[in-house]
XYZ file of C-alpha atoms in Angstrom:
483
model
C 44.832 24.530 8.356
C 47.661 23.309 6.484
C 49.711 22.289 9.700
C 46.462 20.590 10.735
C 45.908 18.422 7.994
C 49.622 17.210 7.783
C 49.307 16.414 11.955
C 46.057 14.672 10.973
C 47.555 12.438 7.799
C 50.668 11.866 10.355
C 48.311 10.577 13.255
C 46.492 8.353 11.151
C 49.711 7.323 9.290
C 50.954 6.221 12.991
C 47.726 4.445 13.546
C 47.267 7.004 16.732
C 43.543 7.763 17.621
C 42.313 11.261 17.518
C 39.452 11.124 20.134
C 37.868 8.011 22.027
C 33.956 8.329 20.559
C 31.451 7.993 22.751
C 29.344 5.449 20.280
C 30.529 3.724 17.296
C 28.370 2.450 14.150
C 29.164 -0.447 11.711
C 28.285 0.130 7.792
C 26.981 -3.263 6.749
C 28.904 -3.247 3.045
C 27.032 -6.443 2.459
C 23.205 -5.233 3.150
C 21.202 -4.170 0.180
C 17.744 -2.301 0.884
C 17.094 -1.326 -2.579
C 18.400 1.024 -5.362
C 17.649 4.660 -4.635
C 15.129 5.879 -7.051
C 15.622 9.820 -5.930
C 13.995 12.249 -4.358
C 10.573 14.563 -5.431
C 7.651 16.809 -4.015
C 4.377 16.861 -5.597
C 3.443 20.603 -7.453
C -0.250 20.819 -6.196
C -0.807 23.264 -4.813
C 2.601 25.495 -4.607
C 3.400 25.225 -8.559
C -0.239 26.328 -9.678
C 0.857 29.448 -7.646
C 5.021 30.137 -8.785
C 4.772 27.523 -11.770
C 6.782 30.506 -13.879
C 9.652 31.115 -11.428
C 12.885 30.088 -12.597
C 14.696 30.831 -9.437
C 12.099 28.040 -7.726
C 13.085 25.612 -10.111
C 16.278 25.933 -9.797
C 16.378 25.735 -5.957
C 14.076 22.827 -5.912
C 15.776 20.774 -8.957
C 19.199 20.980 -9.443
C 22.226 21.077 -7.168
C 23.643 24.589 -8.160
C 23.637 27.278 -5.451
C 20.771 30.052 -6.388
C 20.814 33.286 -4.695
C 17.611 33.710 -3.291
C 16.829 37.039 -1.055
C 19.588 37.445 1.339
C 19.973 33.643 1.400
C 22.115 31.604 -1.140
C 20.650 28.090 -1.209
C 21.972 25.102 -2.465
C 20.089 22.850 -4.832
C 18.061 19.942 -3.272
C 18.435 18.384 -7.060
C 15.052 16.752 -6.768
C 14.554 14.336 -9.474
C 10.624 13.111 -8.948
C 7.735 15.270 -9.969
C 3.979 14.226 -8.801
C 1.766 15.995 -11.464
C -1.967 16.310 -10.266
C -4.642 16.035 -12.595
C -7.302 18.443 -11.154
C -11.098 18.241 -10.191
C -12.376 21.737 -10.833
C -13.889 23.252 -14.039
C -16.123 26.147 -13.864
C -18.476 25.747 -16.748
C -21.842 24.570 -16.961
C -23.439 20.986 -18.117
C -27.073 21.496 -18.877
C -27.296 24.243 -16.030
C -25.474 22.009 -13.673
C -21.686 23.299 -12.222
C -19.800 22.376 -9.592
C -20.316 22.383 -5.822
C -17.850 24.491 -3.576
C -17.199 23.478 -0.038
C -17.976 26.737 1.982
C -14.253 26.233 3.736
C -12.469 25.590 0.022
C -9.504 27.306 -0.070
C -9.220 28.832 -3.653
C -5.569 28.008 -4.309
C -6.129 24.278 -3.709
C -8.508 24.570 -6.554
C -6.729 22.622 -9.336
C -8.505 23.243 -12.961
C -9.093 19.703 -14.903
C -8.433 19.219 -18.724
C -12.292 17.569 -19.057
C -14.725 19.831 -18.876
C -17.914 17.309 -19.649
C -18.808 14.398 -20.451
C -20.001 14.696 -23.975
C -16.852 13.157 -25.813
C -13.933 11.232 -24.783
C -12.194 12.401 -27.597
C -9.176 14.554 -26.325
C -9.314 16.595 -29.409
C -13.096 17.508 -28.728
C -14.657 20.493 -27.108
C -15.257 18.573 -24.215
C -11.530 19.068 -23.321
C -9.606 21.882 -22.267
C -5.740 21.355 -22.468
C -4.813 25.047 -21.773
C -5.843 24.929 -18.276
C -3.416 24.816 -15.464
C -0.746 25.860 -17.122
C 1.920 27.256 -14.128
C 1.868 23.744 -12.688
C 2.572 22.181 -16.236
C 5.125 25.176 -16.601
C 7.034 24.085 -13.539
C 6.887 20.258 -14.521
C 8.747 21.226 -17.424
C 11.195 23.213 -15.661
C 11.711 20.460 -13.661
C 12.333 18.203 -16.493
C 15.012 20.311 -17.818
C 16.802 20.885 -14.603
C 17.029 16.841 -14.445
C 13.995 15.469 -13.490
C 13.366 12.073 -14.931
C 10.318 10.286 -13.121
C 6.991 11.696 -13.399
C 3.569 10.270 -11.422
C 0.265 11.609 -12.481
C -1.921 11.418 -9.257
C -5.726 12.322 -8.624
C -6.906 13.764 -5.450
C -10.524 13.505 -6.710
C -12.268 12.325 -9.553
C -13.645 15.346 -11.923
C -16.472 17.547 -10.414
C -19.284 16.148 -12.692
C -18.156 12.662 -12.118
C -19.086 13.121 -7.843
C -22.677 12.218 -6.522
C -23.052 15.507 -5.099
C -20.507 17.459 -7.887
C -18.487 17.999 -5.269
C -14.381 17.750 -5.627
C -14.134 17.840 -1.931
C -16.005 14.949 -1.115
C -18.959 13.364 -0.226
C -21.549 15.408 2.512
C -20.864 12.570 5.199
C -16.954 12.245 4.323
C -16.942 8.617 4.784
C -18.842 7.437 1.840
C -17.972 6.810 -1.803
C -18.406 10.102 -3.839
C -17.278 8.778 -7.593
C -20.553 7.627 -9.294
C -20.794 3.975 -9.809
C -21.546 4.676 -13.778
C -18.300 6.723 -13.937
C -16.294 4.476 -12.800
C -14.155 3.964 -15.810
C -14.517 7.632 -16.716
C -12.298 7.931 -14.316
C -9.829 6.120 -15.385
C -10.542 7.551 -19.000
C -9.410 10.467 -17.629
C -6.062 9.848 -16.291
C -5.103 7.659 -19.062
C -6.328 10.533 -21.811
C -3.960 12.705 -19.682
C -1.174 10.065 -19.791
C -1.505 9.532 -23.685
C -1.638 13.184 -24.017
C 1.289 14.140 -21.934
C 3.572 11.524 -24.085
C 2.173 12.953 -27.550
C 2.600 16.834 -26.779
C 4.525 17.732 -23.681
C 7.775 15.947 -24.046
C 7.624 13.094 -21.592
C 6.095 10.450 -20.201
C 4.305 9.512 -16.913
C 6.570 6.979 -15.043
C 3.591 5.937 -12.744
C -0.292 6.945 -12.486
C -2.190 6.859 -9.484
C -6.061 7.368 -9.086
C -6.952 7.766 -5.438
C -5.343 10.118 -2.418
C -5.839 8.891 1.263
C -9.051 7.002 -0.132
C -9.956 5.130 3.228
C -9.669 8.188 5.046
C -12.864 10.178 6.417
C -12.097 13.918 5.942
C -12.729 14.086 2.346
C -16.132 16.334 3.150
C -18.039 18.541 1.022
C -19.149 20.119 3.800
C -16.143 21.329 5.115
C -13.345 20.321 3.171
C -10.580 22.923 2.666
C -9.122 20.941 -0.925
C -9.763 18.440 -3.349
C -10.322 14.762 -1.930
C -12.656 11.463 -2.456
C -13.136 8.511 0.058
C -13.075 5.197 -2.035
C -14.469 1.840 -0.698
C -12.216 -1.244 -0.649
C -14.715 -2.511 -3.500
C -14.739 0.948 -5.540
C -10.783 0.601 -5.489
C -10.722 -2.598 -6.994
C -12.733 -1.757 -9.992
C -11.037 1.427 -10.636
C -7.493 -0.402 -10.714
C -9.081 -2.822 -13.183
C -10.477 0.073 -15.198
C -7.372 2.216 -15.360
C -4.993 -1.015 -16.224
C -7.417 -1.516 -19.659
C -7.513 1.909 -20.529
C -3.935 2.843 -20.138
C -3.223 -0.424 -22.069
C -5.526 0.791 -25.000
C -3.424 3.911 -25.555
C -0.292 2.137 -25.836
C 0.685 2.877 -22.230
C 1.182 -0.631 -21.240
C 4.943 0.140 -19.607
C 2.737 2.862 -17.550
C 2.645 1.422 -13.979
C -0.019 2.285 -11.349
C 0.614 3.154 -7.894
C -1.620 2.770 -5.339
C -3.305 3.938 -2.916
C -1.315 6.643 -1.532
C -2.971 5.841 2.288
C -2.531 8.320 4.873
C -0.860 5.683 7.186
C 1.467 2.818 7.121
C -1.268 0.899 9.278
C -3.609 1.896 6.640
C -1.791 1.134 4.130
C -1.155 -2.690 5.484
C -5.128 -2.581 5.866
C -5.494 -1.760 2.308
C -3.208 -3.808 0.684
C -4.400 -6.878 2.700
C -8.104 -6.183 1.427
C -7.915 -5.512 -2.110
C -6.936 -8.721 -2.974
C -4.823 -10.705 -5.618
C -6.778 -9.668 -8.776
C -6.531 -5.809 -8.370
C -2.711 -6.234 -6.547
C -1.539 -7.467 -9.998
C -2.602 -4.064 -11.564
C -0.768 -2.528 -9.398
C 3.366 -1.891 -9.981
C 4.493 -0.094 -6.879
C 2.809 0.489 -3.094
C 2.605 4.268 -2.162
C 2.255 5.327 1.090
C 2.143 8.694 3.276
C 3.948 9.299 5.963
C 1.385 11.265 8.219
C 1.517 8.305 10.960
C 5.141 9.769 11.641
C 7.017 8.035 14.588
C 4.105 5.365 14.655
C 2.875 2.465 12.405
C 3.976 -0.581 10.919
C 6.752 0.661 8.675
C 7.860 -2.792 8.499
C 4.805 -4.590 7.959
C 4.169 -2.686 4.972
C 7.638 -3.161 4.037
C 7.131 -6.953 4.262
C 4.089 -6.756 2.554
C 5.299 -4.830 -0.417
C 8.767 -7.337 -1.022
C 6.717 -10.300 -0.675
C 4.575 -9.470 -3.617
C 7.725 -7.848 -5.202
C 6.888 -4.430 -5.555
C 8.435 -1.451 -4.913
C 7.687 0.582 -2.304
C 7.481 4.874 -2.156
C 6.988 7.353 0.965
C 4.587 9.527 -1.663
C 4.182 11.864 0.720
C 5.314 14.021 3.846
C 4.752 16.866 5.271
C 4.397 18.567 8.645
C 4.969 21.961 10.720
C 8.008 21.661 12.163
C 10.175 24.319 10.236
C 13.258 23.399 12.459
C 13.519 19.837 10.510
C 13.594 17.775 13.542
C 10.764 15.577 12.801
C 11.540 15.259 9.086
C 15.195 14.048 10.220
C 13.623 11.533 13.065
C 10.754 10.421 10.386
C 13.107 10.287 7.706
C 15.238 7.810 9.477
C 12.749 5.376 10.544
C 11.604 5.465 6.966
C 14.740 4.714 5.717
C 15.364 1.809 8.408
C 12.066 0.189 8.710
C 9.571 1.196 5.703
C 12.855 0.840 3.314
C 11.121 3.038 0.326
C 13.098 3.348 -2.823
C 11.911 7.072 -3.051
C 10.641 10.004 -0.709
C 8.682 12.846 -1.623
C 7.697 16.215 0.474
C 4.693 17.220 0.034
C 4.529 20.941 0.105
C 7.974 22.551 -0.434
C 6.129 25.964 -0.549
C 3.637 26.815 2.313
C 3.492 28.756 5.524
C 3.333 27.833 9.037
C 6.340 25.587 8.932
C 5.053 23.113 6.537
C 7.041 24.407 3.756
C 10.564 24.101 3.189
C 10.473 27.641 2.158
C 7.893 29.842 3.721
C 4.839 31.176 1.043
C 1.658 32.101 0.669
C -0.004 30.253 -2.143
C -3.438 32.767 -2.261
C -1.437 35.831 -1.328
C 1.517 34.862 -4.298
C 4.457 35.718 -1.383
C 7.232 33.775 -0.581
C 9.725 33.943 2.573
C 12.828 32.162 3.334
C 14.402 29.131 3.431
C 14.167 27.228 6.814
C 16.097 25.577 8.953
C 13.999 22.188 7.770
C 15.444 23.019 3.994
C 19.195 22.482 5.084
C 18.023 19.469 7.378
C 16.984 17.821 3.937
C 19.661 18.877 1.618
C 21.737 16.801 4.047
C 20.217 13.553 2.512
C 18.818 14.658 -1.177
C 22.129 15.983 -2.571
C 23.951 13.357 -1.525
C 22.123 10.126 -1.622
C 21.439 10.055 -5.059
C 19.387 7.938 -7.715
C 21.091 5.235 -8.430
C 22.910 4.230 -4.959
C 22.652 1.283 -3.262
C 21.090 2.014 0.279
C 23.071 0.002 2.858
C 22.216 -0.794 6.481
C 24.011 2.242 8.369
C 23.877 -0.184 11.538
C 21.697 1.958 13.718
C 18.595 4.019 14.495
C 20.492 7.245 13.480
C 22.481 6.760 10.298
C 21.686 6.466 6.753
C 23.890 4.964 4.498
C 24.380 4.936 0.517
C 26.889 3.348 -2.118
C 27.623 4.575 -5.496
C 29.326 1.574 -7.189
C 30.431 3.824 -10.278
C 32.185 6.363 -8.228
C 33.194 3.993 -5.343
C 32.009 6.737 -3.506
C 30.028 5.543 0.142
C 27.416 8.464 1.624
C 26.845 8.267 5.475
C 24.202 10.426 6.817
C 23.649 10.661 10.865
C 21.755 12.482 13.133
C 22.980 13.008 17.158
C 19.381 13.564 19.537
C 21.608 12.948 22.288
C 24.700 14.945 24.291
C 27.315 16.132 22.536
C 29.334 13.531 21.362
C 32.132 12.064 19.137
C 30.329 9.274 16.580
C 32.911 6.454 15.269
C 31.918 4.646 11.845
C 33.308 1.481 11.305
C 33.960 0.490 7.643
C 35.644 -2.585 8.487
C 33.187 -4.483 6.655
C 34.086 -3.059 3.212
C 36.825 -4.940 0.885
C 38.377 -1.553 0.708
C 37.539 0.993 2.986
C 38.872 3.907 1.867
C 42.420 4.953 1.919
C 44.105 5.583 5.189
C 44.603 8.855 5.844
C 42.517 10.521 3.188
C 40.151 13.203 3.543
C 36.412 12.846 4.500
C 34.436 15.313 3.621
C 31.515 16.638 5.821
C 28.791 18.706 5.746
C 26.617 19.828 8.910
C 23.437 21.123 9.581
C 22.176 21.899 13.408
C 18.627 21.539 14.030
C 16.537 24.515 15.387
C 19.687 26.954 14.794
C 22.929 27.634 13.744
C 24.697 26.135 10.818
C 22.545 25.566 7.820
C 24.452 23.717 5.607
C 28.416 24.014 6.243
C 30.980 21.905 4.501
C 33.882 21.245 6.459
C 37.556 19.424 5.690
C 38.399 18.426 8.706
C 38.267 14.568 9.149
C 39.872 11.658 7.847
C 40.393 8.029 7.609
C 42.365 6.117 10.223
C 42.333 2.324 8.906
C 39.215 1.282 8.551
C 37.259 4.163 10.756
C 36.627 7.876 11.026
C 35.095 9.822 13.679
C 33.553 13.098 14.074
C 31.852 15.734 16.659
C 28.241 15.749 17.281
C 26.896 18.086 19.067
C 23.138 17.985 20.082
C 20.468 17.924 17.534
C 23.017 17.884 14.723
C 22.820 15.831 11.404
C 25.960 15.649 9.459
C 26.898 13.987 5.773
C 30.186 12.162 5.233
C 31.365 11.159 1.711
C 34.404 8.619 1.867
C 35.947 7.874 -1.733
C 37.590 4.907 -3.152
C 35.429 2.421 -1.060
C 34.982 -0.906 -2.721
C 32.126 -3.202 -1.045
């Protein structure tokens, strides 16, 4: 290895190329696609099952390597936590109890804090702040490991605010289930949790989201497997106004409202255009889910958000491809066209390929990390909060720059045949140091290398290159780079 490095340095200094690159991408040093806020996950539902596990907190919210069964897992370093305000309780209110969908999955019933409408006073017996301890415990563990952005979100209003008393949705799935006289109460519920957290839980919610895929028609109380609620545009408009008022009334004027967490980019565009200027003035950030995958108007939504001066998150993404292929494909599309400032994976623990680690929230069993875990690690461990996202020069490359350390990070994927990819840094004022080592990490999608570090790549003038086998994602860190 020592002789190989000396040879590489000698060739670099002599300006002799090591190999002809099959493809070249030029990183645009003058571009700026936003300052990266971070990576995250939603705690519902997995943390309600496994919220007391320190090893899982280490794996997801730190950068440390954790022994996990037969695996050694590099921590993902997630810094964004989405905490779910539950909609379920099992008390009786004047003889009325919660209606449960016949297909409801038990682990997806999230306990709510507001038990009845008798009092809005959080110190009264109408509120129970001891429920949902597992999800809350994982939130604290995440905070203690460096998580610094917290979002409170709702899948459904409390069951007793719903027309049919079923937090899985209306009986049709396509009509409002929040009673019109409870529009403000839904806002009171969320604002009260946010205020209580600030006073008692040792952190403050950065944002509050009152909806979850509100324009979708699958929130059906007859067939639903989880909490959910349809909200017409007019209802969204009303709730947004009430929520802004209730947050302000509790001294939370700096807590922003995020909306509307539509399931797809196209639905998000439609909702944005329909909400109107007054409702949008209450929204501090646009949240969207990535379930349109390779389709949809990512650039259209980005243009609307940028034109309104609002940040944009992909606040929920997930699928059942355990190889990581679909995740990387859609993540690259998001960076290039959606240009979010944060990206959140839905269920880091789940079965059927949906989780990054296989798990069963009902049986309380945990398996091993899949290849998707390691594919995501290529991005989360290297593109860190505070970095500026740059134009990577192509639809297979993501680039980020850390001004404080003068470090350039490039994450690239090769979908084609085995080939060399050349990275051109000529647009930088200082493209690193000629002959310097470029650290790289490799994950082979489907199978092979999981997350393997290599020290075999060097800068040659204003370029460096690396060999990619098909379906491989690699990360490169270039030191001493100046924009």
